[in-house]
Tab-separated table of C-alpha atoms and ligand atoms in Angstrom:
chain	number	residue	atom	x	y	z
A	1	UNK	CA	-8.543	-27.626	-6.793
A	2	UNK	CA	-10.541	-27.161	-3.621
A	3	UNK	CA	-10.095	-23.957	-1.227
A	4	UNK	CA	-9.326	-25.217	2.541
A	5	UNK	CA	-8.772	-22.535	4.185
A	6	UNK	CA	-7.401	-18.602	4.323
A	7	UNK	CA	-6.493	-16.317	6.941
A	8	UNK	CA	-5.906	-12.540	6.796
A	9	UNK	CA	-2.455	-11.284	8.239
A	10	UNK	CA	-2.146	-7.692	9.078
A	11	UNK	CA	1.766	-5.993	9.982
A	12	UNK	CA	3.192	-2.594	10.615
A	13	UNK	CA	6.605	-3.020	8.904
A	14	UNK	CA	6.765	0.830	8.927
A	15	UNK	CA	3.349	0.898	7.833
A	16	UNK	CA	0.052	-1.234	8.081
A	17	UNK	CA	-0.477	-4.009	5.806
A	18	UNK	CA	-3.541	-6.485	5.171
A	19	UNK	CA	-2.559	-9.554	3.176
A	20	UNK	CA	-5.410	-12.336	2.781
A	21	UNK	CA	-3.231	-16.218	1.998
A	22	UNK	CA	-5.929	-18.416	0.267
A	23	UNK	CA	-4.661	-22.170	0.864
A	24	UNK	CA	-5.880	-25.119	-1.247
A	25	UNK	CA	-5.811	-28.856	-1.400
A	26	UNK	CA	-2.880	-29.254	-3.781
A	27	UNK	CA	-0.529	-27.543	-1.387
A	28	UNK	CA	-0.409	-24.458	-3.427
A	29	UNK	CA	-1.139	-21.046	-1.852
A	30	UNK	CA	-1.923	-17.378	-3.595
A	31	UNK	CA	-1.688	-14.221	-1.997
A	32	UNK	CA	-3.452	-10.954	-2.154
A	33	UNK	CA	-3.264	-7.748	-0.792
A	34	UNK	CA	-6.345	-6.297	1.362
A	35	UNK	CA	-4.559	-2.627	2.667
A	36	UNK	CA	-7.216	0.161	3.038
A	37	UNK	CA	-5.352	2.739	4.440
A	38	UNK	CA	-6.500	3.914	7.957
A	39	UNK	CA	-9.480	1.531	7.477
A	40	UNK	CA	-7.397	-2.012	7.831
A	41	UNK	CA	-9.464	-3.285	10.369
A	42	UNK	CA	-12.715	-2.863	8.677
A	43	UNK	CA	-11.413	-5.272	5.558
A	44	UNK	CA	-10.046	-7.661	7.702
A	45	UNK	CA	-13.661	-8.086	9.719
A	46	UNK	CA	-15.477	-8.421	6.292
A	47	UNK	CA	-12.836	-11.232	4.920
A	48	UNK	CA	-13.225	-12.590	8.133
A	49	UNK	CA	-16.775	-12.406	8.727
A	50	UNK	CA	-18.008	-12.760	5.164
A	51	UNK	CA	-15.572	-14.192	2.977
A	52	UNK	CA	-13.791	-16.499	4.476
A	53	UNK	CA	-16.507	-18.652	5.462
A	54	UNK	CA	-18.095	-18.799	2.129
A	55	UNK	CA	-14.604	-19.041	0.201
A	56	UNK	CA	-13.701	-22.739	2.077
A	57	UNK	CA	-14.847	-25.549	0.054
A	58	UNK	CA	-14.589	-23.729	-3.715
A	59	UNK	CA	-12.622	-24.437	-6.536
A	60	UNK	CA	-9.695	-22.222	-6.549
A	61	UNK	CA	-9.565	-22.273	-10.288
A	62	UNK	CA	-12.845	-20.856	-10.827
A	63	UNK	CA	-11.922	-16.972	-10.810
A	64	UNK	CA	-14.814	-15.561	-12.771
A	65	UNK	CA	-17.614	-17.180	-11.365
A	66	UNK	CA	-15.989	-16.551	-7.552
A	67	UNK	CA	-15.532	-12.131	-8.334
A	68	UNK	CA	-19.098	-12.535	-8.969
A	69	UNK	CA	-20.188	-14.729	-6.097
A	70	UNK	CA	-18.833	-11.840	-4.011
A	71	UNK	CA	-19.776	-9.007	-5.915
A	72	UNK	CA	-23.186	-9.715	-7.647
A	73	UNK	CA	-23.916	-12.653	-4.900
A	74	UNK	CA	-23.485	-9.834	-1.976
A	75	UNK	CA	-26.866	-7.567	-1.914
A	76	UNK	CA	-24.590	-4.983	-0.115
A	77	UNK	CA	-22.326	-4.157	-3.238
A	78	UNK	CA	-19.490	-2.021	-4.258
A	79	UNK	CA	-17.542	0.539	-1.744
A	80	UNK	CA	-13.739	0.593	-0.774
A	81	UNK	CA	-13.987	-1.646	2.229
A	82	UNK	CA	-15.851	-5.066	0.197
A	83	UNK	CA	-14.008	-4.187	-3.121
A	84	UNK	CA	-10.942	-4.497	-1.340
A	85	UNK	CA	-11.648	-7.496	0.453
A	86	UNK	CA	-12.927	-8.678	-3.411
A	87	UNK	CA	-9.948	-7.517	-4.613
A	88	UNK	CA	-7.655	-9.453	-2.268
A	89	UNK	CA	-9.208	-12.900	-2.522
A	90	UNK	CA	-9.351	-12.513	-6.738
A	91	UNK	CA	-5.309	-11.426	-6.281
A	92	UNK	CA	-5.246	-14.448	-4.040
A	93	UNK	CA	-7.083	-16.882	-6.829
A	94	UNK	CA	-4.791	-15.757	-9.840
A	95	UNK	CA	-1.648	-16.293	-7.702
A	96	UNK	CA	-3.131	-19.800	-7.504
A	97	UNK	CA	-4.091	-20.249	-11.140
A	98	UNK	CA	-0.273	-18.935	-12.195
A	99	UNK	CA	1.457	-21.031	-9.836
A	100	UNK	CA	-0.704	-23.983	-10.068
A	101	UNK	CA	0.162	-23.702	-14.065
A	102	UNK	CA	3.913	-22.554	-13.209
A	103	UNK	CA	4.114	-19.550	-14.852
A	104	UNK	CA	4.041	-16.252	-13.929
A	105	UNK	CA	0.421	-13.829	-13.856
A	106	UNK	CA	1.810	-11.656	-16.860
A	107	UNK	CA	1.277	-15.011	-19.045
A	108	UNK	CA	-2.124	-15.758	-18.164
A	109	UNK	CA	-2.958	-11.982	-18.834
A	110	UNK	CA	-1.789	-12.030	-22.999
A	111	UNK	CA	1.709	-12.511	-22.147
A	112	UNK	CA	4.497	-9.658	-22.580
A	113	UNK	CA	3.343	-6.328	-24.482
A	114	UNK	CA	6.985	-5.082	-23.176
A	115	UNK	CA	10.040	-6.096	-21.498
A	116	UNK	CA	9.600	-3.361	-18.803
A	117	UNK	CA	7.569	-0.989	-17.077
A	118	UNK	CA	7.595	2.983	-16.955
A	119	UNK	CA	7.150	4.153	-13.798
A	120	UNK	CA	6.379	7.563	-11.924
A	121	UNK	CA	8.787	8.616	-9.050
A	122	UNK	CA	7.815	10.915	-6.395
A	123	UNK	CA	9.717	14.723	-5.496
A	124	UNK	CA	8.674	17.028	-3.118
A	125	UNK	CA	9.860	19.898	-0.923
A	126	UNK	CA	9.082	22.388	1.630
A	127	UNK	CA	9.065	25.234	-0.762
A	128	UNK	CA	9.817	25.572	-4.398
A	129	UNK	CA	13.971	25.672	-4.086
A	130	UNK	CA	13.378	22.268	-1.822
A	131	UNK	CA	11.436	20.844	-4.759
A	132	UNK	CA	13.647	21.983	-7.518
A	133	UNK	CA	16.278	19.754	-5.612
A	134	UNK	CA	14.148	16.607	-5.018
A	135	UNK	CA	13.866	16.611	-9.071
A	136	UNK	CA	16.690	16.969	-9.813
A	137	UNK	CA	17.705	13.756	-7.042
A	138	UNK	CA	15.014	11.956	-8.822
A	139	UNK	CA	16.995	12.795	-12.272
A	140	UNK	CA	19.977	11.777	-11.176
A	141	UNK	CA	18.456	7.977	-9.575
A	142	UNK	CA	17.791	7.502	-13.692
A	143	UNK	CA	13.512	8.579	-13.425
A	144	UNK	CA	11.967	9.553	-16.752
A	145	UNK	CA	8.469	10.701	-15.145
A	146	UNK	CA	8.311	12.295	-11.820
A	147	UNK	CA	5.240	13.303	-9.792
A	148	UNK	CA	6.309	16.736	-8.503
A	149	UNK	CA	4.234	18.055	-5.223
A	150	UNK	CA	5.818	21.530	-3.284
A	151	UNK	CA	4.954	22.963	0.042
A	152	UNK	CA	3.470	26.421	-0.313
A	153	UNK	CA	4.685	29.418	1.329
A	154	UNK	CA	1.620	30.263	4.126
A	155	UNK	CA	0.246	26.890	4.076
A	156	UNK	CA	1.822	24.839	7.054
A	157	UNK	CA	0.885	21.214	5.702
A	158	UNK	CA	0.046	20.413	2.351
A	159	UNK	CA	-0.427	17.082	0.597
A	160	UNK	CA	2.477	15.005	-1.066
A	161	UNK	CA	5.418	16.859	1.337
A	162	UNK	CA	6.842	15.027	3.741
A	163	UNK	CA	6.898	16.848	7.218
A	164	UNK	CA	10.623	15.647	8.824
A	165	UNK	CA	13.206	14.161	7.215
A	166	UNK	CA	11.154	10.441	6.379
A	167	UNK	CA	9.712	9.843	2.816
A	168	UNK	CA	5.965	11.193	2.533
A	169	UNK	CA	3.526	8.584	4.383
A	170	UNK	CA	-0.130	10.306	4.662
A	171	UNK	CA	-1.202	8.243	7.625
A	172	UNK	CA	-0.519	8.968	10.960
A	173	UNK	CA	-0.722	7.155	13.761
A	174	UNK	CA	-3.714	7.412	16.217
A	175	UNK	CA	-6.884	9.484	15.527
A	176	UNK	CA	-6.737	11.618	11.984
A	177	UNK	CA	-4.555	14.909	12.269
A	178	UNK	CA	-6.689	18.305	11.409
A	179	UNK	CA	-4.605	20.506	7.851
A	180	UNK	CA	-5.700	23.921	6.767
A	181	UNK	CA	-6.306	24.881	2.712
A	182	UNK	CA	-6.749	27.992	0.659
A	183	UNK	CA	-7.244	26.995	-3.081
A	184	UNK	CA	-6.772	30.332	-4.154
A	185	UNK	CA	-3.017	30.393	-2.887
A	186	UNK	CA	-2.505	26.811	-4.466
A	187	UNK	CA	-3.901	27.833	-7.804
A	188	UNK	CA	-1.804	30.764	-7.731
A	189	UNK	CA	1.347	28.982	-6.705
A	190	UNK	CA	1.462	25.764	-9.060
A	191	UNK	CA	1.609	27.146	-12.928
A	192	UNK	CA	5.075	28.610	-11.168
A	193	UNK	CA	6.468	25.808	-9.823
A	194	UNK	CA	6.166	24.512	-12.740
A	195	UNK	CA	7.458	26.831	-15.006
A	196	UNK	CA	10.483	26.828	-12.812
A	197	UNK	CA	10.686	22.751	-13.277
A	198	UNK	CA	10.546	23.386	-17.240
A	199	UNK	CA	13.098	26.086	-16.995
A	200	UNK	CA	15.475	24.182	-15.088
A	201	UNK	CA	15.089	20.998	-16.464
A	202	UNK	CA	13.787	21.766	-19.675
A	203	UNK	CA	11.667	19.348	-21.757
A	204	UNK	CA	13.212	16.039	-21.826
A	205	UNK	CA	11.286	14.350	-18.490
A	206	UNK	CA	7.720	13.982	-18.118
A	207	UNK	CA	6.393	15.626	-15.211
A	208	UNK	CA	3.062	14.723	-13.063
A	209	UNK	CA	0.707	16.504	-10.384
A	210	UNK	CA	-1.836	15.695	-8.090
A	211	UNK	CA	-4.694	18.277	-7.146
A	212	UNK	CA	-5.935	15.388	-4.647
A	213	UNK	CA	-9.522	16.316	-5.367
A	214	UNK	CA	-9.092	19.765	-4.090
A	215	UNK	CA	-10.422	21.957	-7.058
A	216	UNK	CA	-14.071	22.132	-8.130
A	217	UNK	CA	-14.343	21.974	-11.628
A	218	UNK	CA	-14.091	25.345	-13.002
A	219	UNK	CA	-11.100	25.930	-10.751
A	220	UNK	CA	-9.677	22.840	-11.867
A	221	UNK	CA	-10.082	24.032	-15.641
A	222	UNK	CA	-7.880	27.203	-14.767
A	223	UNK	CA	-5.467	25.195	-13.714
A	224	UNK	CA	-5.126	22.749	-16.831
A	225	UNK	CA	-5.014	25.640	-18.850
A	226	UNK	CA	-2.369	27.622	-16.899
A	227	UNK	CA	-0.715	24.193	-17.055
A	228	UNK	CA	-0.717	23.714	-20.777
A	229	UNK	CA	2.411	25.550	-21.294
A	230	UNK	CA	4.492	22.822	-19.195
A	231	UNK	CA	3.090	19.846	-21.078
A	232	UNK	CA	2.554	17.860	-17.777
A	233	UNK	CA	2.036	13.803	-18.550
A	234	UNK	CA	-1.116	14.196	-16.740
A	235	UNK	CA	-2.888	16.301	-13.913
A	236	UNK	CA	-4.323	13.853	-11.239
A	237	UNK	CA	-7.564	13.735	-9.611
A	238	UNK	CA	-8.513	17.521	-10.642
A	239	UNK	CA	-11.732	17.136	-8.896
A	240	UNK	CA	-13.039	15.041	-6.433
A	241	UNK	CA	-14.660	11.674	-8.635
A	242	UNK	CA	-18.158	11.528	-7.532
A	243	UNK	CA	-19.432	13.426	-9.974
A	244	UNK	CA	-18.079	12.245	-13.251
A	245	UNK	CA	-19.923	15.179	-15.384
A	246	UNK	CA	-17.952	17.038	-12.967
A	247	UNK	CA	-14.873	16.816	-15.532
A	248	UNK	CA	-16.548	17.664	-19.187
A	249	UNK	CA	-16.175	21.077	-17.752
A	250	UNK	CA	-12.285	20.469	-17.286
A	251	UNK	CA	-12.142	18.208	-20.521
A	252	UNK	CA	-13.870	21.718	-22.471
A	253	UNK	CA	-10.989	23.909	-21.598
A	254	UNK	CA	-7.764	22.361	-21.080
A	255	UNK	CA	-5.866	20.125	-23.239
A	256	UNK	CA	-3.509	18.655	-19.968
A	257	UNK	CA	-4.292	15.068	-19.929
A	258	UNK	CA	-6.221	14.059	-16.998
A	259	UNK	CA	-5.653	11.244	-14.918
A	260	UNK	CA	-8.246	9.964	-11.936
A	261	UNK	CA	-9.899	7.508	-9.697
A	262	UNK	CA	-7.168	5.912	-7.313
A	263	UNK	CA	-10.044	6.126	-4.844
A	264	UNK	CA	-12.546	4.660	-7.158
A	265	UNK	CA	-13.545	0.990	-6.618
A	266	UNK	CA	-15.844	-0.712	-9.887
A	267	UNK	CA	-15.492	0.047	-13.349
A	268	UNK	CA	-19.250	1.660	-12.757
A	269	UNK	CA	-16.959	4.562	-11.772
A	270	UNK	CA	-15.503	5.033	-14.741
A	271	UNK	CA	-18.425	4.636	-17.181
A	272	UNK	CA	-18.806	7.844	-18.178
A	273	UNK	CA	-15.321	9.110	-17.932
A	274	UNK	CA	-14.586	6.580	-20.302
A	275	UNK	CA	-17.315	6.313	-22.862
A	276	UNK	CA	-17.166	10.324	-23.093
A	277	UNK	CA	-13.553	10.300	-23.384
A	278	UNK	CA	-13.192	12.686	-20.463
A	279	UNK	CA	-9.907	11.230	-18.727
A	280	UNK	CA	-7.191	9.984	-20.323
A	281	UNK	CA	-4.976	7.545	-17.437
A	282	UNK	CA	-7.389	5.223	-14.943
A	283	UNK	CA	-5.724	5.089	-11.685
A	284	UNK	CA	-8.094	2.738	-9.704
A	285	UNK	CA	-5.728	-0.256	-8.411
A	286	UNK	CA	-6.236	-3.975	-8.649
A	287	UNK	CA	-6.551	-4.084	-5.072
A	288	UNK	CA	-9.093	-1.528	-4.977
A	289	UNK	CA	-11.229	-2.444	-8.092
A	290	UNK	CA	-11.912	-5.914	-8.011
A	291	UNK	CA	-8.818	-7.271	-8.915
A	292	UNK	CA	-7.133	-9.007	-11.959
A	293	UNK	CA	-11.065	-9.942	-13.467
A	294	UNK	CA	-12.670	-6.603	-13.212
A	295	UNK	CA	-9.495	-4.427	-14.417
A	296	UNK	CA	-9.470	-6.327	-17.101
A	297	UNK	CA	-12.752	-5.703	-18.081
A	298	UNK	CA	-11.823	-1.683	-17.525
A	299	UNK	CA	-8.810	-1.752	-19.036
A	300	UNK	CA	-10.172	-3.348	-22.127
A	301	UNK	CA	-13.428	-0.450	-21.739
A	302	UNK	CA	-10.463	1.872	-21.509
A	303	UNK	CA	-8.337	1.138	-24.589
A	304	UNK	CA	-11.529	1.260	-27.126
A	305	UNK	CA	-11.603	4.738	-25.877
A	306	UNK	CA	-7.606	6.015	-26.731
A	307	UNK	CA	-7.603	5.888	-22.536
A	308	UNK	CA	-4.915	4.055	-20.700
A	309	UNK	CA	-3.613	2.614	-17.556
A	310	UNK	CA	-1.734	4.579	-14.608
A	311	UNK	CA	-2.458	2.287	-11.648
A	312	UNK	CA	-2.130	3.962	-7.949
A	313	UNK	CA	1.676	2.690	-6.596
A	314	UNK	CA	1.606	4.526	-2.934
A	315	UNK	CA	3.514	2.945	-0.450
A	316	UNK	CA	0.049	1.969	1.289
A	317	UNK	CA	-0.599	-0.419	-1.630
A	318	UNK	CA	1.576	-3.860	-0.106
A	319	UNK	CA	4.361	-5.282	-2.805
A	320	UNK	CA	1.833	-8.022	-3.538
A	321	UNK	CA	-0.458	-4.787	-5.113
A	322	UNK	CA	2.728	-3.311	-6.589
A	323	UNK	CA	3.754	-6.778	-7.758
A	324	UNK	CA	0.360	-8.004	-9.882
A	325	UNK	CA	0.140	-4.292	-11.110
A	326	UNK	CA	3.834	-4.941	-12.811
A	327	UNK	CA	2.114	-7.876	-14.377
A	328	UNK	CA	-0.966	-6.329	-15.597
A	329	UNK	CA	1.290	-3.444	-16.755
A	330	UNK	CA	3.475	-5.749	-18.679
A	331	UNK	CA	0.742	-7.266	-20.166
A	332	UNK	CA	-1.637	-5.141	-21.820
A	333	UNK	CA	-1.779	-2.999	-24.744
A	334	UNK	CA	-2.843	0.399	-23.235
A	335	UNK	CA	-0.510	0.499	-20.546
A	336	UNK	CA	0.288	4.181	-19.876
A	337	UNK	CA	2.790	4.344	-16.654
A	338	UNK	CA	2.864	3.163	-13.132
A	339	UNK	CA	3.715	5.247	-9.733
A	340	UNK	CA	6.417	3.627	-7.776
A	341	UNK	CA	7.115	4.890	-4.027
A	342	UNK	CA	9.790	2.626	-3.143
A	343	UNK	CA	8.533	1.042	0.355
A	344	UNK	CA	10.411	1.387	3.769
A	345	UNK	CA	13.457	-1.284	4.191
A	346	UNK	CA	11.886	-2.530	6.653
A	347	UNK	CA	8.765	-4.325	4.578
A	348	UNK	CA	11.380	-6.336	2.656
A	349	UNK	CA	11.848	-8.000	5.892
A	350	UNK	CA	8.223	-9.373	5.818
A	351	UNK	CA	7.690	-9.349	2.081
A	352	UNK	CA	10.194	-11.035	-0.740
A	353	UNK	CA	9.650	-9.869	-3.739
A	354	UNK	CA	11.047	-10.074	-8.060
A	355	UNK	CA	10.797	-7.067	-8.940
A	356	UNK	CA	14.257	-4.050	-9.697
A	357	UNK	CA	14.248	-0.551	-10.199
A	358	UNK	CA	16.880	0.232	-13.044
A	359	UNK	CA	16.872	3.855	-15.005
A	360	UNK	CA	13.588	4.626	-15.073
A	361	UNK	CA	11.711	1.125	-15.202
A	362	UNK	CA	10.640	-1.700	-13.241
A	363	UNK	CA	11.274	-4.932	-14.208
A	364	UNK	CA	9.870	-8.163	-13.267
A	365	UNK	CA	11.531	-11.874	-12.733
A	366	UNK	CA	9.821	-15.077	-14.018
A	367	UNK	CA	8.549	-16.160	-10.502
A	368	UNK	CA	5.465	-18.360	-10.855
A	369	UNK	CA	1.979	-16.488	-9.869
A	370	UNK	CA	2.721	-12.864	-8.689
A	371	UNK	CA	5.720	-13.491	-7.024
A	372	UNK	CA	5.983	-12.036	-3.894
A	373	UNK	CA	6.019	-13.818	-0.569
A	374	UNK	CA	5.069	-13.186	3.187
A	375	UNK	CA	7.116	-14.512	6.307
A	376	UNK	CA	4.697	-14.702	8.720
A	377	UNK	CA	7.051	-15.060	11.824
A	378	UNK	CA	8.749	-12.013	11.007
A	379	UNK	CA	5.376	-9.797	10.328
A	380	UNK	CA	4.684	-11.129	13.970
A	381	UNK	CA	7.368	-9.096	15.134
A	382	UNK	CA	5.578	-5.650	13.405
A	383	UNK	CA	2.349	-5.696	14.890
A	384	UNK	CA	-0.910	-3.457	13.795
A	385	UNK	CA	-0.625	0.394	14.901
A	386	UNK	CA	-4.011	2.404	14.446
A	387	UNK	CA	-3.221	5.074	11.837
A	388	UNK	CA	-5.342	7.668	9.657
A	389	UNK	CA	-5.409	9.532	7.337
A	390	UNK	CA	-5.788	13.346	7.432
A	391	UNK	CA	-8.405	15.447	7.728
A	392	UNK	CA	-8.961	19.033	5.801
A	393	UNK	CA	-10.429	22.007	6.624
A	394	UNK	CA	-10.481	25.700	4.624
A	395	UNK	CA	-9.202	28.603	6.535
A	396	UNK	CA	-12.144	29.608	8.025
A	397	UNK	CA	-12.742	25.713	9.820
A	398	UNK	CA	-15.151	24.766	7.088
A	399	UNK	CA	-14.581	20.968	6.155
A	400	UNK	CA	-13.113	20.161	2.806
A	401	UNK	CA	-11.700	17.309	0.734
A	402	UNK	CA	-8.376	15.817	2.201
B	501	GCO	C1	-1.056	9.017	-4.824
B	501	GCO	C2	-2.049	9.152	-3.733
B	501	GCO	C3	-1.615	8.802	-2.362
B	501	GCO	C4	-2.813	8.791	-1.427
B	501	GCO	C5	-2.665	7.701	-0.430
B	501	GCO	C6	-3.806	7.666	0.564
B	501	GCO	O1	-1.274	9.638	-5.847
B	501	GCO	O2	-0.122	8.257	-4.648
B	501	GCO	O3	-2.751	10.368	-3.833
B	501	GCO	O4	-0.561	9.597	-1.901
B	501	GCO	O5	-2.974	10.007	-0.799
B	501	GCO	O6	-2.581	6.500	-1.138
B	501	GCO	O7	-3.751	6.511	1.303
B	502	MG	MG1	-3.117	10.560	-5.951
């Protein structure tokens, strides 16, 4: 089954989206997502440039050998923009192989390990009473797990809290906005949020937080430990990643499980998180990590080590990242829970998807390949808007993690 051609389409259905469409010579078509948030252009020049070209001509089927014609074949290796250009076109492949076979990806992958998937729900608020709310709204909409991220009083922006009335989207449009930190107010502030959570809610929901790489590692430590009495599900990217020895110092005095790496991009990432048992959830996304053939290779690293799956859901992740996670998620033994921010109406104009939300879980429909779908003459009508990410910087102007 011969590849004849692929283009990259990018839309702004609320937000940017990058979605490579890999066409082949028995009129079947795969899809895969290629969104770097605030960096969309950059993937779609490499597809273009790189890719593309050398794709035309292959056999669709032959998924392996193709991750590593762009991965070990390219001399300039690794790094969010190629891994998620990578990532797209081996999305793209397995959406082929599953529809070309009829059935959908989760089949292909070991078939079911369960009917349904746990997944993660965001709440956050301007201050504590704010965020006390949101979880309890979160409750009520049937969520088991829920991330929860509060604004803290003296600190005007903060990340994970929306800034109107509109869910939380990071990105902004035009060049990146500038925030202010002080750590010592965060650490301070979160072992009382969420002792106020526990006391309101009490045990029965399993609660989430994300330090978004803002503590070094003996700050981070104080936190897990403060956190211990709340028995959090996990605490998310403590530290910054670079430095996995960075975390035996966290791993030494905390028993809060640790989650990390949504920013991570090969399994060379993870090598000594894993083998040293020093995280307990992965986080890096198919469409960030190579795709269906290298997360299964870190998956299956991951599960001889007790650690397990919590793949990045953000709403700058496209459905057709959302969509193959579900499969993956459904699939594999040491699935641990997925995060789920519910996109804008609007991208279900471009995008068609199989996938519900229903009391906690996600569940899937037996669609052939992934399952989702792109109109292109309605993502003509969203075109790209330049958007970035923020920017961080301590009290004092000194630059800091974001
Ligand atoms: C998460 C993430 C996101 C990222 C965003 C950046 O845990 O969902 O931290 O909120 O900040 O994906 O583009
Ligand atoms: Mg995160």
């Amino acid at each position: 089954m011969k590849i004849t051609d692929a283009k990259v389409i990018v839309c702004c259905p609320g937000r940017n989206f990058v979605t490579l469409k890999v066409f082949t010579d028995a009129g079947i078509y795969g899809l895969g997502d290629a969104t770097l948030n605030g960096r969309e252009k950059a993937v779609v020049a490499y597809l273009e440039e790189h890719c593309i070209p050398a794709l035309i001509g292959r056999d669709a089927r032959n998924t392996e050998d193709l991750w590593h014609y762009f991965y070990r074949g390219a001399y300039w290796k690794r790094g969010p923009v190629t891994m998620a250009a990578l990532s797209a076109i081996d999305l793209a492949l397995w959406d082929i192989k599953a529809k070309a076979l009829n059935t959908p990806l989760y089949n292909l992958l070991g078939g079911k390990s369960r009917d349904r998937v746990l997944v993660y729900a965001h709440a956050n608020g301007k201050d504590p009473g704010e965020t006390l709310e949101a979880v309890g709204k979160k409750r009520d909409e049937g969520f088991l797990a829920i991330r929860v991220q509060s604004g803290i009083p003296g600190m005007s922006a903060i990340y994970g809290v929306a800034q109107g009335d509109q869910p939380y989207e990071p990105a902004q449009r035009g060049l990146p906005k500038e925030e202010r930190w002080d750590t010592a107010k965060y650490l301070s502030f979160v072992p009382k949020l969420f002792r106020s959570v526990r006391d309101t809610y009490g045990d029965d929901v399993h609660l989430l937080h994300d330090v978004h790489h803002r503590c070094t590692p003996i700050e981070a430590a104080r936190l897990a430990k403060e956190l211990e009495p709340y028995h959090l599900f996990w605490l998310e990217d403590a530290v910054t990643g670079e430095l996995q020895e960075g975390l035996r110092l966290v791993r030494q005095h905390s028993t809060t499980p640790l989650a990390i790496g949504e920013v991570f991009n090969t399994a060379y990432d993870y090598t000594t998180l894993i083998t040293e048992q020093l995280i307990d959830f992965v986080r890096m996304p198919l469409s960030h990590g190579g795709g269906i053939t290298h997360l299964s290779k870190v998956a299956a690293l991951a599960a001889l080590y007790h650690v397990q799956t919590g793949f990045h859901g953000a709403t700058d992740l496209s459905p057709v990242s959302l969509a193959a996670s579900l499969h993956f998620d459904l699939a594999i033994n040491n699935f641990g829970i997925q995060e789920y921010m519910p996109h804008a109406p609007s991208v279900s104009e471009v995008f068609t998807t199989g996938y519900r939300y229903e009391s906690g879980f996600l569940h899937l429909d037996d669609a052939p390949g992934i399952g989702v779908d792109l109109d292109e003459e309605r993502a003509k009508r969203y075109p790209y808007v330049p958007a970035a990410l923020p920017v961080n910087r301590k009290g004092d102007g000194t630059l800091f993690y974001w």
